[in-house]
Amino acid sequence: MSEAAALHATRATIGDSEFDRDTTVTPREPGVYDIDLSAGWSVIGAVNGGYLLAVLGRALADALPHTDPFTISAHYLTASQPGPAVVRTDVVRTGRTLSTGQASLYQYDGEGREVERLRVLASYGDLDGLPDDIRTAARPPAIPPMDQCLGPEDGPGPLAGSVSSTITGRLALKLDPATLGWALGSPSGRGEMRSWLGLADGRDADPFSLLLAVDALPPTAFEIGLSGWVPTVELTVHVRCRPAPGPLRVSITTRNLAGGFLEEDAEVWDSADRLVAQSRQLARVRLG
Amino acid sequence: MSEAAALHATRATIGDSEFDRDTTVTPREPGVYDIDLSAGWSVIGAVNGGYLLAVLGRALADALPHTDPFTISAHYLTASQPGPAVVRTDVVRTGRTLSTGQASLYQYDGEGREVERLRVLASYGDLDGLPDDIRTAARPPAIPPMDQCLGPEDGPGPLAGSVSSTITGRLALKLDPATLGWALGSPSGRGEMRSWLGLADGRDADPFSLLLAVDALPPTAFEIGLSGWVPTVELTVHVRCRPAPGPLRVSITTRNLAGGFLEEDAEVWDSADRLVAQSRQLARVRLG
């Protein structure tokens, strides 16, 4: 076997990967699912919001007659911790081409009472059933070739802000040097973050991993010159196309930091130069 | 009294206007509100989605301890008709600076059963309590002065697409001629729509009328060269600042029309050149 073939043979696949295992929900009763939130997708002790969205996205794919999230809106209530959780879903409406559902994730307080972590509303459909017609004015982000981009493994030590972050080990991140000023102590002041993105075990992207992808980069606030946690209040993702195999390119832009809040607009492009997901989140920021 | 003063005296005010009367919800029991959906905010027989969002926004402002919608996400299920409706709210979480709630609007079928029209999740806060710090890269849209823009009253007859639309009579719309090609039979092909926007009775904007403003312009699909209805699947609005008195400027952009869906990104700017609201919706489009 050639070295390339050997490498290929060890790549994880959709359905059999870390990400799939860590987002698997187990039916407890109709519409109710158990999950053990993995510590592997945490940032500074808190479970990543995109990973949580993927967990709820998979529960809704089971509860609804359609399998693909077309648009999913999450409001984050309290910080999730690694460990046991329960997802409760509600089918709001089922239609021929779209179905709408709601889901909440709960964990347990010291007395075993359920505490709600986030709630989502989502409309699902069938991505493979969409017509091929595309009239887009969107262009892929200008990111240098991957070998000119930098990941955590390329630095002399952990990137600033990535301390105690375990999610970076699960991701294949290669950041555009033009948006890495923050890691060198000289942020550009522009609210931009761009990166190549894959999963570290080689699993290709699918609609659920796109829900993770939109929230997987360092916060744009770092490049604006702010440090500290930027907790998400609300995150809405539109999945527009099933991604082709290969690495994704993710571009995140913040235009309006005002009154202690900012928006993060994300675009995710696949290897076939298609805009496969768009998202926007509202996040709080500590002004320094 | 001068003519200007007389004009000023007849202007409607926040709390006493068509928009306020038509979005007033009447408590039936705790968390449940009755509303008679006005026919005055309809487009081709269907009630405008922004008006519906404002109705649910007002119900949640009553149900939650905070008064201002910071981020509100709506999933549209079935088309609303003018007439009686009921809003059911649910307080999800109350916090010191933010509260989260859910609301659904129902109407009645032939047998008097409730049919859900749309469901929203929203997080509310206090806009007046936010710090003044602004570090924005956003710039107001380039719209010509209002006297160089065109409204329905400036044409020889009703604008194409505005037939049977009663909402235009409630709005003071002055569209940028650069985005009016569709009305003259020669759409630009660009997914852009820009306009000055006010309420026809002179009422100034507030956070609730911003929920209307993001969905009040003709669809960008017209300027792309498509006609027909573009029903909203999901609409999320971020209200970032309480608007100053005076007309708003609204800019809507569609970059990605693909697979029978498109996104509409809206920005709303106030007379003080502040970005007061941002929104994105996913809508279906019939490809011609």
Short mmCIF file of N, CA and C in Angstrom, two decimals, chain A residues 100-160:
data_model
loop_
_atom_site.label_atom_id
_atom_site.label_comp_id
_atom_site.label_asym_id
_atom_site.label_seq_id
_atom_site.Cartn_x
_atom_site.Cartn_y
_atom_site.Cartn_z
N THR A 100 -40.82 21.83 10.53
CA THR A 100 -40.27 22.72 11.55
C THR A 100 -40.35 22.04 12.91
N GLY A 101 -39.28 22.16 13.67
CA GLY A 101 -39.25 21.57 14.99
C GLY A 101 -38.55 22.48 15.99
N GLN A 102 -38.70 22.12 17.24
CA GLN A 102 -38.09 22.86 18.33
C GLN A 102 -37.36 21.85 19.19
N ALA A 103 -36.25 22.26 19.79
CA ALA A 103 -35.52 21.37 20.68
C ALA A 103 -34.84 22.17 21.77
N SER A 104 -34.74 21.58 22.93
CA SER A 104 -34.02 22.19 24.05
C SER A 104 -33.05 21.18 24.62
N LEU A 105 -31.92 21.69 25.09
CA LEU A 105 -30.96 20.84 25.78
C LEU A 105 -30.93 21.23 27.25
N TYR A 106 -31.01 20.20 28.11
CA TYR A 106 -31.01 20.42 29.55
C TYR A 106 -29.85 19.65 30.18
N GLN A 107 -29.28 20.24 31.23
CA GLN A 107 -28.39 19.48 32.11
C GLN A 107 -28.98 19.51 33.51
N TYR A 108 -28.24 19.05 34.50
CA TYR A 108 -28.82 18.85 35.81
C TYR A 108 -28.08 19.70 36.85
N ASP A 109 -28.83 20.30 37.76
CA ASP A 109 -28.19 21.04 38.84
C ASP A 109 -27.86 20.09 40.00
N GLY A 110 -27.35 20.64 41.10
CA GLY A 110 -26.90 19.82 42.22
C GLY A 110 -27.99 18.93 42.80
N GLU A 111 -29.23 19.34 42.62
CA GLU A 111 -30.34 18.51 43.13
C GLU A 111 -31.01 17.67 42.05
N GLY A 112 -30.35 17.58 40.89
CA GLY A 112 -30.89 16.73 39.83
C GLY A 112 -31.99 17.37 39.01
N ARG A 113 -32.24 18.66 39.27
CA ARG A 113 -33.28 19.35 38.47
C ARG A 113 -32.72 19.74 37.11
N GLU A 114 -33.60 19.72 36.09
CA GLU A 114 -33.16 20.09 34.74
C GLU A 114 -32.98 21.60 34.64
N VAL A 115 -31.84 21.99 34.08
CA VAL A 115 -31.55 23.40 33.79
C VAL A 115 -31.38 23.53 32.28
N GLU A 116 -32.16 24.42 31.65
CA GLU A 116 -32.11 24.53 30.19
C GLU A 116 -30.85 25.27 29.77
N ARG A 117 -30.13 24.70 28.81
CA ARG A 117 -28.88 25.29 28.31
C ARG A 117 -29.10 26.13 27.05
N LEU A 118 -29.84 25.60 26.12
CA LEU A 118 -30.17 26.36 24.90
C LEU A 118 -31.44 25.81 24.31
N ARG A 119 -32.10 26.65 23.51
CA ARG A 119 -33.33 26.26 22.84
C ARG A 119 -33.19 26.64 21.37
N VAL A 120 -33.66 25.77 20.50
CA VAL A 120 -33.58 26.05 19.06
C VAL A 120 -34.93 25.87 18.38
N LEU A 121 -35.11 26.64 17.32
CA LEU A 121 -36.19 26.46 16.35
C LEU A 121 -35.51 26.18 15.02
N ALA A 122 -36.03 25.22 14.26
CA ALA A 122 -35.37 24.86 13.01
C ALA A 122 -36.35 24.37 11.98
N SER A 123 -36.04 24.67 10.72
CA SER A 123 -36.81 24.13 9.60
C SER A 123 -35.90 23.23 8.78
N TYR A 124 -36.40 22.02 8.54
CA TYR A 124 -35.63 20.98 7.87
C TYR A 124 -36.22 20.67 6.50
N GLY A 125 -35.37 20.19 5.61
CA GLY A 125 -35.81 19.78 4.28
C GLY A 125 -34.89 18.70 3.75
N ASP A 126 -34.85 18.59 2.43
CA ASP A 126 -34.04 17.57 1.77
C ASP A 126 -33.10 18.28 0.81
N LEU A 127 -31.84 18.44 1.22
CA LEU A 127 -30.87 19.18 0.39
C LEU A 127 -30.69 18.54 -0.99
N ASP A 128 -30.77 17.21 -1.04
CA ASP A 128 -30.53 16.53 -2.31
C ASP A 128 -31.71 16.69 -3.27
N GLY A 129 -32.84 17.17 -2.76
CA GLY A 129 -34.01 17.36 -3.62
C GLY A 129 -34.12 18.76 -4.20
N LEU A 130 -33.15 19.61 -3.92
CA LEU A 130 -33.23 20.99 -4.42
C LEU A 130 -32.80 21.07 -5.87
N PRO A 131 -33.38 22.00 -6.63
CA PRO A 131 -32.92 22.19 -8.02
C PRO A 131 -31.48 22.70 -8.04
N ASP A 132 -30.81 22.50 -9.19
CA ASP A 132 -29.39 22.87 -9.30
C ASP A 132 -29.18 24.35 -9.60
N ASP A 133 -30.26 25.06 -9.89
CA ASP A 133 -30.13 26.46 -10.34
C ASP A 133 -29.39 27.31 -9.30
N ILE A 134 -28.35 27.98 -9.74
CA ILE A 134 -27.59 28.87 -8.86
C ILE A 134 -27.40 30.20 -9.58
N ARG A 135 -27.81 31.28 -8.93
CA ARG A 135 -27.50 32.62 -9.46
C ARG A 135 -26.91 33.39 -8.30
N THR A 136 -25.65 33.23 -8.08
CA THR A 136 -25.06 33.80 -6.88
C THR A 136 -24.09 34.92 -7.24
N ALA A 137 -24.10 35.94 -6.42
CA ALA A 137 -23.11 37.01 -6.55
C ALA A 137 -22.00 36.82 -5.53
N ALA A 138 -22.11 35.79 -4.71
CA ALA A 138 -21.12 35.56 -3.66
C ALA A 138 -19.86 34.93 -4.25
N ARG A 139 -18.72 35.35 -3.76
CA ARG A 139 -17.43 34.82 -4.21
C ARG A 139 -16.69 34.25 -3.02
N PRO A 140 -15.93 33.16 -3.23
CA PRO A 140 -15.20 32.56 -2.10
C PRO A 140 -14.24 33.57 -1.48
N PRO A 141 -13.97 33.43 -0.20
CA PRO A 141 -13.05 34.34 0.47
C PRO A 141 -11.62 34.16 -0.05
N ALA A 142 -10.89 35.26 -0.04
CA ALA A 142 -9.49 35.20 -0.49
C ALA A 142 -8.63 34.70 0.67
N ILE A 143 -8.40 33.41 0.71
CA ILE A 143 -7.55 32.80 1.73
C ILE A 143 -6.33 32.23 1.00
N PRO A 144 -5.12 32.48 1.50
CA PRO A 144 -3.94 31.91 0.83
C PRO A 144 -4.01 30.39 0.82
N PRO A 145 -3.21 29.76 -0.05
CA PRO A 145 -3.18 28.29 -0.05
C PRO A 145 -2.88 27.74 1.34
N MET A 146 -3.38 26.53 1.59
CA MET A 146 -3.31 25.99 2.95
C MET A 146 -1.89 25.95 3.49
N ASP A 147 -0.90 25.69 2.63
CA ASP A 147 0.47 25.58 3.15
C ASP A 147 1.06 26.94 3.53
N GLN A 148 0.34 28.01 3.21
CA GLN A 148 0.78 29.34 3.65
C GLN A 148 -0.04 29.83 4.84
N CYS A 149 -0.95 28.99 5.34
CA CYS A 149 -1.75 29.34 6.51
C CYS A 149 -1.21 28.62 7.74
N LEU A 150 -1.64 29.06 8.90
CA LEU A 150 -1.01 28.61 10.14
C LEU A 150 -2.02 28.03 11.11
N GLY A 151 -1.66 26.90 11.70
CA GLY A 151 -2.48 26.28 12.74
C GLY A 151 -1.76 26.30 14.06
N PRO A 152 -2.46 25.84 15.12
CA PRO A 152 -1.85 25.84 16.46
C PRO A 152 -0.52 25.09 16.49
N GLU A 153 -0.39 24.07 15.63
CA GLU A 153 0.83 23.25 15.64
C GLU A 153 2.02 23.97 14.99
N ASP A 154 1.77 25.10 14.33
CA ASP A 154 2.85 25.81 13.64
C ASP A 154 3.55 26.83 14.53
N GLY A 155 2.97 27.13 15.70
CA GLY A 155 3.55 28.15 16.57
C GLY A 155 4.57 27.56 17.53
N PRO A 156 5.32 28.44 18.18
CA PRO A 156 6.31 27.96 19.16
C PRO A 156 5.63 27.43 20.42
N GLY A 157 4.37 27.83 20.65
CA GLY A 157 3.62 27.36 21.81
C GLY A 157 2.14 27.53 21.52
N PRO A 158 1.32 27.32 22.54
CA PRO A 158 -0.12 27.49 22.30
C PRO A 158 -0.42 28.92 21.86
N LEU A 159 -1.33 29.06 20.91
CA LEU A 159 -1.78 30.39 20.51
C LEU A 159 -2.45 31.06 21.69
N ALA A 160 -2.27 32.38 21.78
CA ALA A 160 -3.00 33.12 22.80
C ALA A 160 -4.48 32.82 22.64
#
